Short mmCIF file of C-alpha atoms and ligand atoms in Angstrom, two decimals:
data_model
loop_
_atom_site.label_atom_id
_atom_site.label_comp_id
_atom_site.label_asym_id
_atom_site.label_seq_id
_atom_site.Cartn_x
_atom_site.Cartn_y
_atom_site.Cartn_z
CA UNK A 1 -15.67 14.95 3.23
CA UNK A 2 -14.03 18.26 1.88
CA UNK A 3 -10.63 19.51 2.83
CA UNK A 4 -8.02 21.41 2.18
CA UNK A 5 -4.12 20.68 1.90
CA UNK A 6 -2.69 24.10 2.57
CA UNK A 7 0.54 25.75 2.66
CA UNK A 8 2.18 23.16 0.44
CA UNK A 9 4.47 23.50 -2.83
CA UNK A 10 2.58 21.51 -5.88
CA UNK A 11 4.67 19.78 -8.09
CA UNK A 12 3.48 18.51 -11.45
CA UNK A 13 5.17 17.78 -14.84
CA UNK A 14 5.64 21.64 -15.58
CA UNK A 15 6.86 22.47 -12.51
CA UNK A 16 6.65 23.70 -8.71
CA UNK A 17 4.17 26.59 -7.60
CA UNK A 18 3.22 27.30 -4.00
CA UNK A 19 -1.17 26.45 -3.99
CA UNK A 20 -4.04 24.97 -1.58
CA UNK A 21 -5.41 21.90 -3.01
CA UNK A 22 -9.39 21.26 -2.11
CA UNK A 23 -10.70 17.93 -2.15
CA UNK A 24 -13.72 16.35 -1.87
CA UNK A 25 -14.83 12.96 -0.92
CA UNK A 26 -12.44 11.34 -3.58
CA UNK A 27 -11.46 14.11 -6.38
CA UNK A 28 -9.14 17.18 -6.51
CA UNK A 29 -11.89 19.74 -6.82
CA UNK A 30 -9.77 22.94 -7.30
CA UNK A 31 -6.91 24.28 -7.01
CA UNK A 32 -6.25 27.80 -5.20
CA UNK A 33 -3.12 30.60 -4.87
CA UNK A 34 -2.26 30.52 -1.23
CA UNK A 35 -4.47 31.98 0.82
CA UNK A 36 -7.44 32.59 -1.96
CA UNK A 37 -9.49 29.44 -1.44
CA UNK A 38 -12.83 29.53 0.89
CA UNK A 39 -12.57 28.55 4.37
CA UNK A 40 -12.91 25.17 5.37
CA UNK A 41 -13.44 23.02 8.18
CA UNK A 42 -10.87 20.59 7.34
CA UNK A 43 -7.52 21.30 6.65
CA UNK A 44 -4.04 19.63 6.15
CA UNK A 45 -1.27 21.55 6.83
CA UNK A 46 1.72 21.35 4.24
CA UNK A 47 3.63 23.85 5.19
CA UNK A 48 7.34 22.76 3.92
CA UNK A 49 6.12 20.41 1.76
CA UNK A 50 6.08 19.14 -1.31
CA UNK A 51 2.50 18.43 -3.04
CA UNK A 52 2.88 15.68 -5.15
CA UNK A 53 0.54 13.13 -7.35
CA UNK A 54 0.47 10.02 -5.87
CA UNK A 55 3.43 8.00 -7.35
CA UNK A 56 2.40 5.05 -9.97
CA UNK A 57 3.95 1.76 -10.08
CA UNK A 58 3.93 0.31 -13.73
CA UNK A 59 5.85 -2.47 -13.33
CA UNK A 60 5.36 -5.31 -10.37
CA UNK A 61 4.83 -8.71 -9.73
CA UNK A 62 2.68 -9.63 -6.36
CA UNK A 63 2.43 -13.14 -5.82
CA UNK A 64 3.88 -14.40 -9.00
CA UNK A 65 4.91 -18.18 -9.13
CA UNK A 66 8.52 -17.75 -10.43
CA UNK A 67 11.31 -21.11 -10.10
CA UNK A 68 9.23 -22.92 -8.09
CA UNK A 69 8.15 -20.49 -5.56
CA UNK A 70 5.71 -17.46 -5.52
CA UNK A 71 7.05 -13.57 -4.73
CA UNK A 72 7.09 -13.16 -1.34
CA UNK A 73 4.72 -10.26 -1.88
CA UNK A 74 0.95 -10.68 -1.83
CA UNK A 75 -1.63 -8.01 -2.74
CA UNK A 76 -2.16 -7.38 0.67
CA UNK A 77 1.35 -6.86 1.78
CA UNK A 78 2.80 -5.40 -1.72
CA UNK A 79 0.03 -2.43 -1.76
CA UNK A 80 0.57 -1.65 2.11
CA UNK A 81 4.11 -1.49 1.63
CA UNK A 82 3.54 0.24 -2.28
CA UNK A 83 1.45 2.56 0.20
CA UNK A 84 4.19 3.53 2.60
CA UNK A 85 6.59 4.23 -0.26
CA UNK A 86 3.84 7.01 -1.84
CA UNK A 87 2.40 4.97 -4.54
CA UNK A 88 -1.18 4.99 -4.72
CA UNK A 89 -1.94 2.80 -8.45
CA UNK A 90 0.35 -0.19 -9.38
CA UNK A 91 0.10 -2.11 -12.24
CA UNK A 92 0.65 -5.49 -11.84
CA UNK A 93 0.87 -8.47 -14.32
CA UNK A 94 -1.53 -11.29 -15.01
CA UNK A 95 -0.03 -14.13 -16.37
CA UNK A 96 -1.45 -16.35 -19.01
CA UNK A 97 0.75 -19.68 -18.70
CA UNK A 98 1.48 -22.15 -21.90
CA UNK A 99 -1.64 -24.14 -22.56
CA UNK A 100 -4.14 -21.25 -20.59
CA UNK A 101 -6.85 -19.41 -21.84
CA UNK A 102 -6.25 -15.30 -21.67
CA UNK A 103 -9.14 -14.50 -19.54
CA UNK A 104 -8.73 -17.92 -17.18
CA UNK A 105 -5.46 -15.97 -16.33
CA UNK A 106 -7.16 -12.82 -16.04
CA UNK A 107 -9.56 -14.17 -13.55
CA UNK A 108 -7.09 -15.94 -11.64
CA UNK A 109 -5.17 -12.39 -11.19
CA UNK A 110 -8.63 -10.53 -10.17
CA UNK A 111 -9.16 -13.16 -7.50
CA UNK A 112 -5.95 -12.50 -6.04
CA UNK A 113 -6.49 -9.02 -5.95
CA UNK A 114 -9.93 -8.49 -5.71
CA UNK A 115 -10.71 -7.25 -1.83
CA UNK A 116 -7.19 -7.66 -0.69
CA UNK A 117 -5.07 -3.98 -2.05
CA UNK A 118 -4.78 -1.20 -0.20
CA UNK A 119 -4.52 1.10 -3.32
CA UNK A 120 -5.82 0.91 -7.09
CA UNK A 121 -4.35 -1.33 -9.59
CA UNK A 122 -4.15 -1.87 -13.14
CA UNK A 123 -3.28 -5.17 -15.00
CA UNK A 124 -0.95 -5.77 -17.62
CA UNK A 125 -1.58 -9.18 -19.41
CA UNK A 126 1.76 -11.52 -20.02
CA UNK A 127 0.86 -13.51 -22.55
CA UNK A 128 2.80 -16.70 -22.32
CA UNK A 129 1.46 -18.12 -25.80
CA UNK A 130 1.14 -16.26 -28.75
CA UNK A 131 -1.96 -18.39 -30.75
CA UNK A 132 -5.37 -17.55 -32.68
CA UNK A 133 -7.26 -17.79 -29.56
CA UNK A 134 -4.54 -15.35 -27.52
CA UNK A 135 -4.66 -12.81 -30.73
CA UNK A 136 -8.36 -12.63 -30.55
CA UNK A 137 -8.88 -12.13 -26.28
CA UNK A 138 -6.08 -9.07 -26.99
CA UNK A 139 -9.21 -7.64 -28.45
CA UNK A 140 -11.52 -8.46 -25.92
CA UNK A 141 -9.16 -7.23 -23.28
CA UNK A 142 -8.79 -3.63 -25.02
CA UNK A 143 -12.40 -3.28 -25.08
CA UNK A 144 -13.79 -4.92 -22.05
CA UNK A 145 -11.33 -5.48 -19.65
CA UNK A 146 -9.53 -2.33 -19.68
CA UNK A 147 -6.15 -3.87 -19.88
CA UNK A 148 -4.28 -1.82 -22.73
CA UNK A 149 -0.91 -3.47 -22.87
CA UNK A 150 0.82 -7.38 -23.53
CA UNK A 151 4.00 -8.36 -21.81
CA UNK A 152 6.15 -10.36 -24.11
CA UNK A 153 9.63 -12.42 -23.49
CA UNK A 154 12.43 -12.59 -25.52
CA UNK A 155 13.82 -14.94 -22.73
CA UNK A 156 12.88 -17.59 -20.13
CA UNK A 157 12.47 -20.24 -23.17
CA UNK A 158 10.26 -22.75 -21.86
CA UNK A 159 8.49 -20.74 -19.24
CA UNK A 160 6.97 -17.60 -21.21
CA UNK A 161 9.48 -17.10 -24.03
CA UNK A 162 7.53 -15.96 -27.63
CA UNK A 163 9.70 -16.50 -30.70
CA UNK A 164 9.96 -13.72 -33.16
CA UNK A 165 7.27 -14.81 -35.34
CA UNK A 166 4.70 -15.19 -32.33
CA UNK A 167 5.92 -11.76 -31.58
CA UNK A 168 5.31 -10.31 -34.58
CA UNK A 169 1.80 -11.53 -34.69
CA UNK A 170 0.67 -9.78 -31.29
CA UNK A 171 2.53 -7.06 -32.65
CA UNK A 172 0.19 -6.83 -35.68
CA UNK A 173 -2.75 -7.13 -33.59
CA UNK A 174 -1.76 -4.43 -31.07
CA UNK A 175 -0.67 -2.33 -34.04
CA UNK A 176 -4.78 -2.75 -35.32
CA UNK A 177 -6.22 -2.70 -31.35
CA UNK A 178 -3.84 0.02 -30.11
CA UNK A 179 -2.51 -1.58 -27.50
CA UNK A 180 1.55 -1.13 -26.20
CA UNK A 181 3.29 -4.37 -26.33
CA UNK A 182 5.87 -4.07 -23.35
CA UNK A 183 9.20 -6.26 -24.22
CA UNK A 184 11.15 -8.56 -21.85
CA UNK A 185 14.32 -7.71 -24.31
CA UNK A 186 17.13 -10.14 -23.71
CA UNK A 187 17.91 -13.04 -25.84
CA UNK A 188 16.56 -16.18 -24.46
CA UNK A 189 18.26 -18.80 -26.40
CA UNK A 190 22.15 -17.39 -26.50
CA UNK A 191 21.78 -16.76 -22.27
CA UNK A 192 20.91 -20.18 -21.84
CA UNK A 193 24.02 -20.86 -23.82
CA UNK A 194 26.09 -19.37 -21.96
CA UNK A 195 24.50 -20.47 -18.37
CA UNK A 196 24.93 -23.89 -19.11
CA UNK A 197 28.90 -23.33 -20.68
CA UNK A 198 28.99 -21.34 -16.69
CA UNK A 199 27.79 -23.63 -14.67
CA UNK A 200 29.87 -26.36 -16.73
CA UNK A 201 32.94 -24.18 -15.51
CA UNK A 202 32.32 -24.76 -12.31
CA UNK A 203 30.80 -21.27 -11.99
CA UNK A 204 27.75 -21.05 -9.80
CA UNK A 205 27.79 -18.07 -7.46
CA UNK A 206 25.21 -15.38 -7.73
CA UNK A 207 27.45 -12.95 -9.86
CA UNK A 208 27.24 -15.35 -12.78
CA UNK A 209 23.93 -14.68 -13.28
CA UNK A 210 25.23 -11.41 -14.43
CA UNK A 211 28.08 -12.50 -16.30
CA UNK A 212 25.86 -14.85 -18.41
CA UNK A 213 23.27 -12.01 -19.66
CA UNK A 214 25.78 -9.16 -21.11
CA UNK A 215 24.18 -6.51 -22.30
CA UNK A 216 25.22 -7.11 -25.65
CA UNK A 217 22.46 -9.75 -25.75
CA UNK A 218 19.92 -7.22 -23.98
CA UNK A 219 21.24 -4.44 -26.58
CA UNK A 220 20.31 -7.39 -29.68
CA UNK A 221 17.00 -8.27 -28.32
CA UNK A 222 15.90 -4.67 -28.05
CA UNK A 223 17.00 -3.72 -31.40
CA UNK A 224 15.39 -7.21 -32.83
CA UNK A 225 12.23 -5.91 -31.08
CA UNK A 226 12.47 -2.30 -32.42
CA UNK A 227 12.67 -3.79 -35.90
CA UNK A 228 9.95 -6.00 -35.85
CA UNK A 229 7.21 -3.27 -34.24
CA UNK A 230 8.55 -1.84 -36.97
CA UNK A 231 7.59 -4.39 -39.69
CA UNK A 232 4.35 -4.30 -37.48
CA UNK A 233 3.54 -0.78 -39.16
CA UNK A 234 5.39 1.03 -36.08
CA UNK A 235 2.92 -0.97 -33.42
CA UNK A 236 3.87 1.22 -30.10
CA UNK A 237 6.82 -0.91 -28.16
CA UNK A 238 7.84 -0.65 -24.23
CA UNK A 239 11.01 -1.86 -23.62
CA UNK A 240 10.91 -2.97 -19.75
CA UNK A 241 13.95 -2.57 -17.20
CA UNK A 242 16.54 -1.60 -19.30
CA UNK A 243 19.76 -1.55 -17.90
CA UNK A 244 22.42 -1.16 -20.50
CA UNK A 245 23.75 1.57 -22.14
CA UNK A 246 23.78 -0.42 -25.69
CA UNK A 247 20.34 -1.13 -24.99
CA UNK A 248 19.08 2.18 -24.80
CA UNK A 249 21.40 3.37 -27.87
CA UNK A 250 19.14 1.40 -29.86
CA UNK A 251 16.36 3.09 -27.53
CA UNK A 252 17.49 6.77 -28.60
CA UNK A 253 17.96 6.01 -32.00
CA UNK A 254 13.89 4.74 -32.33
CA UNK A 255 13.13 7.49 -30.93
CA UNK A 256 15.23 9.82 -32.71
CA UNK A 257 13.22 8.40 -36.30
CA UNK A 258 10.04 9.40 -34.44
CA UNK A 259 9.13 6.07 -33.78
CA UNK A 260 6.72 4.85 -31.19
CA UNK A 261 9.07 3.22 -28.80
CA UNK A 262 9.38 3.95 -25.44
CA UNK A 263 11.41 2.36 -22.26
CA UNK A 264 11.81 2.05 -18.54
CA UNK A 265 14.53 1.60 -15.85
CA UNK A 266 14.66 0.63 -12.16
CA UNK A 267 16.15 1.99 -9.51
CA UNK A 268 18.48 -0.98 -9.47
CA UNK A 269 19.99 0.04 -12.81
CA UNK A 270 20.30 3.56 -11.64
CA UNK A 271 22.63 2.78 -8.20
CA UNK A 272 23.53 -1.12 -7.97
CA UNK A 273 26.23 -3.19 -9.61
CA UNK A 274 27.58 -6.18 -10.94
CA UNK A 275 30.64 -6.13 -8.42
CA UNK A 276 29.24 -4.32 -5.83
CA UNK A 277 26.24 -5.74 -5.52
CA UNK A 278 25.63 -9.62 -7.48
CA UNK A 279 29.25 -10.43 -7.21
CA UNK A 280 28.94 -9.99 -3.04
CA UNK A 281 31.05 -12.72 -1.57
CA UNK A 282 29.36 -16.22 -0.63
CA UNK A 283 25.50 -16.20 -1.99
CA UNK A 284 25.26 -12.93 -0.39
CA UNK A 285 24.71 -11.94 -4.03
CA UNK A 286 21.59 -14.01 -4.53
CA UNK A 287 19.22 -10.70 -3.01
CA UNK A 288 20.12 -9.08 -5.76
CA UNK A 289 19.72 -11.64 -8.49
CA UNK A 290 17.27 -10.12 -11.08
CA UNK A 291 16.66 -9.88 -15.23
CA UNK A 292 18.25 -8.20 -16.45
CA UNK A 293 20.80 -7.72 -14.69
CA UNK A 294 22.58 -5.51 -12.81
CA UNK A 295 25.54 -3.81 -14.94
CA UNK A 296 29.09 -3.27 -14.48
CA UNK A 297 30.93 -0.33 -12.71
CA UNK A 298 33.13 0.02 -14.63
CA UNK A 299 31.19 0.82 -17.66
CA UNK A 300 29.04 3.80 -18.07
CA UNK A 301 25.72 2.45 -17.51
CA UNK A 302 24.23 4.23 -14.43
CA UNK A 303 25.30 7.45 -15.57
CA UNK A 304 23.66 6.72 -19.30
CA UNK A 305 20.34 5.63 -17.85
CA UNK A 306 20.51 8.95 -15.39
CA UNK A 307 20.92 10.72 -18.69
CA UNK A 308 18.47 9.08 -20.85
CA UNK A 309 15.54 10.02 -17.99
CA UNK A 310 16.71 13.38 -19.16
CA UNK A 311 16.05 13.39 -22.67
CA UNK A 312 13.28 11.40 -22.56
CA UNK A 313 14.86 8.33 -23.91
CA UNK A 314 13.98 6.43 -20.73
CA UNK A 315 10.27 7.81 -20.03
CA UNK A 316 9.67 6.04 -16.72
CA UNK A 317 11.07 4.69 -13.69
CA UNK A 318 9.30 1.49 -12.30
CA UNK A 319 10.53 -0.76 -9.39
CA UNK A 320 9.84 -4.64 -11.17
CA UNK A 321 8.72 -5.68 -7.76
CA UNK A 322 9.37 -9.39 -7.41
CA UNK A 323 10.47 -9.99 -3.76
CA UNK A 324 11.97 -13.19 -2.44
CA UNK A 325 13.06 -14.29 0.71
CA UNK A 326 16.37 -15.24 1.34
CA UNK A 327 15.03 -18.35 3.14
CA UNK A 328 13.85 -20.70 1.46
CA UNK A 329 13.52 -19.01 -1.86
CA UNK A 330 16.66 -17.56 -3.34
CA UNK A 331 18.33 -20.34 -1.40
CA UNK A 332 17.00 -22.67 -4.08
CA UNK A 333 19.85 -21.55 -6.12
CA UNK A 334 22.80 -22.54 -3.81
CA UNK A 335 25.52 -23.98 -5.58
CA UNK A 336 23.69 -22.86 -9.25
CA UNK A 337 22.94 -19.70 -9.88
CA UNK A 338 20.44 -20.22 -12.93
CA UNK A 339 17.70 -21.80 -10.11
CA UNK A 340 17.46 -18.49 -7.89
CA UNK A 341 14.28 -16.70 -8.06
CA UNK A 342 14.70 -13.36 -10.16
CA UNK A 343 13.56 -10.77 -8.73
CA UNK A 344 14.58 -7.62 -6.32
CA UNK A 345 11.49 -6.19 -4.12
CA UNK A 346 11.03 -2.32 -4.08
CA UNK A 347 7.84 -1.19 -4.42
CA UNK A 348 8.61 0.93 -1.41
CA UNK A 349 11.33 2.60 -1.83
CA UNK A 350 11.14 4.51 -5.89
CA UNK A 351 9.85 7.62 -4.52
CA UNK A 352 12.49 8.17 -2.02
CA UNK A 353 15.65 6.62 -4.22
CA UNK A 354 14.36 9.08 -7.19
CA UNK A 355 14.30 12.01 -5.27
CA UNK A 356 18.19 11.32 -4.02
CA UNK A 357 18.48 12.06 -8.10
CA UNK A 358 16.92 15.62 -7.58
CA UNK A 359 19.19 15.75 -4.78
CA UNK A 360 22.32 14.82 -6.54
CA UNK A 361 21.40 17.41 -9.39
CA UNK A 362 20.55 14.65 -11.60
CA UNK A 363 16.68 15.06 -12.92
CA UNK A 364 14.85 18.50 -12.09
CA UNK A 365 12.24 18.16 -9.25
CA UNK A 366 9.30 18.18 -12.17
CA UNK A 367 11.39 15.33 -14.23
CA UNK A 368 10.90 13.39 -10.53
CA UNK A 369 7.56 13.80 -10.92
CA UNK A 370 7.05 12.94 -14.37
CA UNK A 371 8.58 9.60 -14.39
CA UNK A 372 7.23 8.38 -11.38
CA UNK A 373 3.77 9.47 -11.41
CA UNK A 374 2.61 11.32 -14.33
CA UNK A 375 4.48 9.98 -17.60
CA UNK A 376 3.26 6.04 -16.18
CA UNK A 377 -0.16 7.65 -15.81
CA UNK A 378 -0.63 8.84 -19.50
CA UNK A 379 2.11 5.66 -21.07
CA UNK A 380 -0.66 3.15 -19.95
CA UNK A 381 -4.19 5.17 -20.67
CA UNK A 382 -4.81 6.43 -16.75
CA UNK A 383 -4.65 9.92 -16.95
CA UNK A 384 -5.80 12.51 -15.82
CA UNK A 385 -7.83 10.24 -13.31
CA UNK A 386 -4.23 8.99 -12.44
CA UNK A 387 -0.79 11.11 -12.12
CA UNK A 388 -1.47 14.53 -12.10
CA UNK A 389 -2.81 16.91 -9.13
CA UNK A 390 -5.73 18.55 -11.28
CA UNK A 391 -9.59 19.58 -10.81
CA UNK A 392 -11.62 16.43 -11.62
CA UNK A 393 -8.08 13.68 -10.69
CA UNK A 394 -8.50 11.56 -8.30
CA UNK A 395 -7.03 12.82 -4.87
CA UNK A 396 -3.69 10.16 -4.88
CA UNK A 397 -1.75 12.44 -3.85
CA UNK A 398 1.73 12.59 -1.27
CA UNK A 399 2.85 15.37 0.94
CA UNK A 400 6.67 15.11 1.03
CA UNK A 401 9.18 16.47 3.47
CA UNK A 402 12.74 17.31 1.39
CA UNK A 403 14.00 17.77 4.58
CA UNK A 404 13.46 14.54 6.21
CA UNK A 405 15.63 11.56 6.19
CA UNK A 406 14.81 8.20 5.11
CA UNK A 407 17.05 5.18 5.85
CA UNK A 408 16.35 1.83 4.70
CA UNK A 409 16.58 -1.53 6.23
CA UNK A 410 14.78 -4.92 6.83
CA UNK A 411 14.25 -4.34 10.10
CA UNK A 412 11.52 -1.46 8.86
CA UNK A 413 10.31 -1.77 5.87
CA UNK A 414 6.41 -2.91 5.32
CA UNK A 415 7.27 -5.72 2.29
CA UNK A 416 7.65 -8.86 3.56
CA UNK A 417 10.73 -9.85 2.76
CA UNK A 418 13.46 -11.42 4.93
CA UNK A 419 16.33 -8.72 3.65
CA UNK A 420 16.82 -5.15 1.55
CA UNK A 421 18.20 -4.67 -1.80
CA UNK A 422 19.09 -1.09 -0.21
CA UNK A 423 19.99 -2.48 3.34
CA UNK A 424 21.63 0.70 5.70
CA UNK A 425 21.01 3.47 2.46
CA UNK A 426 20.32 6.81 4.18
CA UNK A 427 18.92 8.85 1.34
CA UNK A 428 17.23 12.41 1.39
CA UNK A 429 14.02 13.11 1.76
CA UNK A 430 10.75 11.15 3.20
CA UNK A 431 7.50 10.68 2.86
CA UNK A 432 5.05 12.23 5.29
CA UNK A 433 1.40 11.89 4.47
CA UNK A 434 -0.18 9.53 1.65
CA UNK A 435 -3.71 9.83 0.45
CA UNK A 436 -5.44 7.24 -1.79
CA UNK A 437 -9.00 8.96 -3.32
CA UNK A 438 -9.20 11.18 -0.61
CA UNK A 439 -8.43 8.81 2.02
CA UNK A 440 -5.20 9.28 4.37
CA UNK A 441 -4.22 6.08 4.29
CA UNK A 442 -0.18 7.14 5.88
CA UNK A 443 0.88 9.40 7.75
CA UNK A 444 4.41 9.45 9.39
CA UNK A 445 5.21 6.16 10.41
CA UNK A 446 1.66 5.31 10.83
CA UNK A 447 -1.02 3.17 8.77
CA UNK A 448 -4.04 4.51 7.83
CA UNK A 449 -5.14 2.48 5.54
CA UNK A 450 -7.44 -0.54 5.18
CA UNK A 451 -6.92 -3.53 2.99
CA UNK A 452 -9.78 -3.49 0.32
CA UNK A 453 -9.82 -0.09 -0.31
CA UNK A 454 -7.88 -0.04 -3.34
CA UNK A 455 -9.98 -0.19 -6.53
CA UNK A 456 -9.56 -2.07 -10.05
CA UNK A 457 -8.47 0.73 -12.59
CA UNK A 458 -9.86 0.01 -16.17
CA UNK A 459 -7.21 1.46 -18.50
CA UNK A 460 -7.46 3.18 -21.64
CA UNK A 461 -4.86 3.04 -24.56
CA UNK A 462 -1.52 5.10 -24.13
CA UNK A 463 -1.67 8.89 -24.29
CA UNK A 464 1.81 8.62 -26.18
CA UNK A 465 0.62 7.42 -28.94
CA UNK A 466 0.28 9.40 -32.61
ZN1 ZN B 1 10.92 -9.03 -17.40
ZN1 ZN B 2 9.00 -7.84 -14.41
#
């Protein structure tokens, strides 16, 4: 089927211009000035709207066994609700356990996904042991598998923690394959430290959780893990979720040597807080127990992470979608705060709580785009088919209404969760119409979509990359 989306303002990395988009079946074909393209049959009308690519998730977790539990989250109800929220391509990560073969975890991730999303996804590959046998199936992931990146830990010793030799060995090897080793950068060891010293004390309420990963230990880890992709001949790094400012200091100053390091943040990092948030009285703080954690107030961290998507020193905004219910789940933690599931769930809210920063005169509407669509897209080897509204891209692509309203609560969202991180939030803007390959799959309130639809994407190696 061919179509047009007319009327609409497109918004891409270098900016805003008014243009008709024509599709057909499930590629952009062209682009036109308004007005200038053929007639067609078909049309959907954008008047007022923004034309956007269709947002990309880089960084969740459906279904992952976590504490005892799984995230509350299948593939099913994680894309339908990434779906609502204007992504159209999440990458998810497969887990290889301790003691399990690469591609046995591999499989076990297709089979979850396989038939059951309701938009494309990517994997990244965690690799929970660092051995001869994990080095060599990096390789075969690269080249068959189309999985171009390796989640490491620098915590969670005992459940996928790498110590810095084993992560200096996959850094070597991605250094030689090309691939971007992504870095869970907090130290491990020291937090457990100070959990235990905590919960000795007496203190177990959610806010400890906080108090027991300062960022000082998040700001060592990432520097220990900037120097050693550095003794790995500069192997290209990925700092996940940072949330500290003296984490991304150490960030901006890789960068500043030229070096192939690059980081995210969350949308967490950008509005919640320690206090506000974590330290909420009773175990009210439990929904927002997540690693790391969220920062103080009272420091500068939201405002340095809002600046460092400016410059570039934070290149991408992902959510870390790892829902739990209150019930059930993060009530496994009552009365110890180390034994709540980590994890906040969000996959469907990144668009809208980004766009509050164009709002607030904090990123410029094409930096909105960039780091929630386009700069994913090309960091992990999907672009142009992925990111971009371009002749020959697939047609993921949102219509959004600046002037709408979106408010967020529980008692509406598609996720299946028993609560919101962002419970009551009205924030600007909303989205109106999301379309997957060509296919409407939302629009307004109302699903369009089918589970199934949503296609494996085979990555390349990162665009960033010199
Ligand atoms: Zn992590
Ligand atoms: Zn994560």
């Amino acid at each position: 089927m061919t179509y047009l989306i007319k009327g609409g303002t497109v918004i891409g990395p270098t900016g805003a211009s008014p243009a008709d988009v024509l599709v057909d079946g499930e590629k952009i074909v062209a682009l036109f000035a308004p007005g200038a393209a053929p007639h067609q049959d078909e049309t959907i009308d954008a008047t007022g709207k923004y034309v956007i690519p269709g947002a990309v998730d880089a960084h969740t977790h459906m279904e992952l066994p976590f504490g005892g539990t799984h995230a509350s989250d299948t593939f099913d109800t994680g894309t339908r609700a990434a779906a609502f929220g204007g992504v159209t391509t999440i990458v998810d990560f497969a887990v290889q356990r301790y003691g399990e073969v690469v591609q046995d975890g591999l499989a076990a991730w297709h089979g979850k996904a396989e038939g059951n999303c309701h938009i494309d996804y990517g994997f990244h590959m965690i690799l929970g042991g660092v051995t001869d046998d994990s080095l060599k199936a990096m390789d075969q992931l690269v080249t068959d598998e189309g999985i171009s990146s390796f989640k490491l830990f620098m915590a969670y010793p005992g459940v996928f923690y790498s110590d810095d030799g084993q992560i200096l060995r996959a850094m070597q090897k991605a250094r030689d394959n090309g691939a971007m080793i992504m870095m869970h950068a907090e130290n491990g060891p020291a937090i457990d430290v100070l959990v235990k010293q905590a919960l000795e004390r007496g203190e177990t309420d959610p806010y400890y959780h906080g108090v027991t990963r300062p960022q000082e230990l998040e700001a060592e880890a990432t520097s220990r893990a900037i120097w050693l992709a550095s003794v790995a001949a500069d192997c290209p790094l990925y700092i996940v979720h940072l949330s500290a400012s003296k984490a991304l200091e150490q960030v901006a100053a890789a960068r500043d040597q030229g070096r192939n390091v690059f980081a995210e943040t969350c949308p967490q990092y950008l509005y919640l807080t320690l206090e506000d948030q974590l330290g909420a009285p009773g175990f009210e703080g439990a929904k927002w127990v997540c690693s790391t954690p969220l920062r103080s107030k009272h420091e500068n961290h939201r405002a340095d992470l809002w600046r460092g998507l400016r410059t570039n020193d934070l290149a991408v905004v992902s959510t870390d979608h790892c829902p739990f219910c209150m019930k059930d789940q993060k009530e496994l933690g009552l009365g110890d705060f180390s034994k709540i599931p980590n994890g906040i769930g969000g996959v469907e809210h990144r668009v809208d709580l980004l766009y509050q920063g164009v709002v607030d005169g904090k990123l410029s509407l094409a930096r909105w785009v960039e780091t929630i669509a386009t700069t994913p897209a090309r960091m992990f080897g999907m672009y142009p088919k992925k990111g971009i509204i371009a002749p020959g891209s697939d047609a993921d692509i949102v219509l959004y209404d600046p002037n709408g309203q979106t408010r967020i609560s529980a008692a509406t969202h598609h996720m299946n969760m028993d609560h919101s991180a962002w419970e009551g939030w009205e924030i600007a803007g909303k989205i109106d119409t999301v379309i997957s390959r060509g296919t409407v799959v939302v629009r307004g309130d109302e699903y369009k979509g089918r589970k199934g639809h949503g296609q494996y994407v085979r990555r390349g190696l990162s665009d960033y990359l010199v």
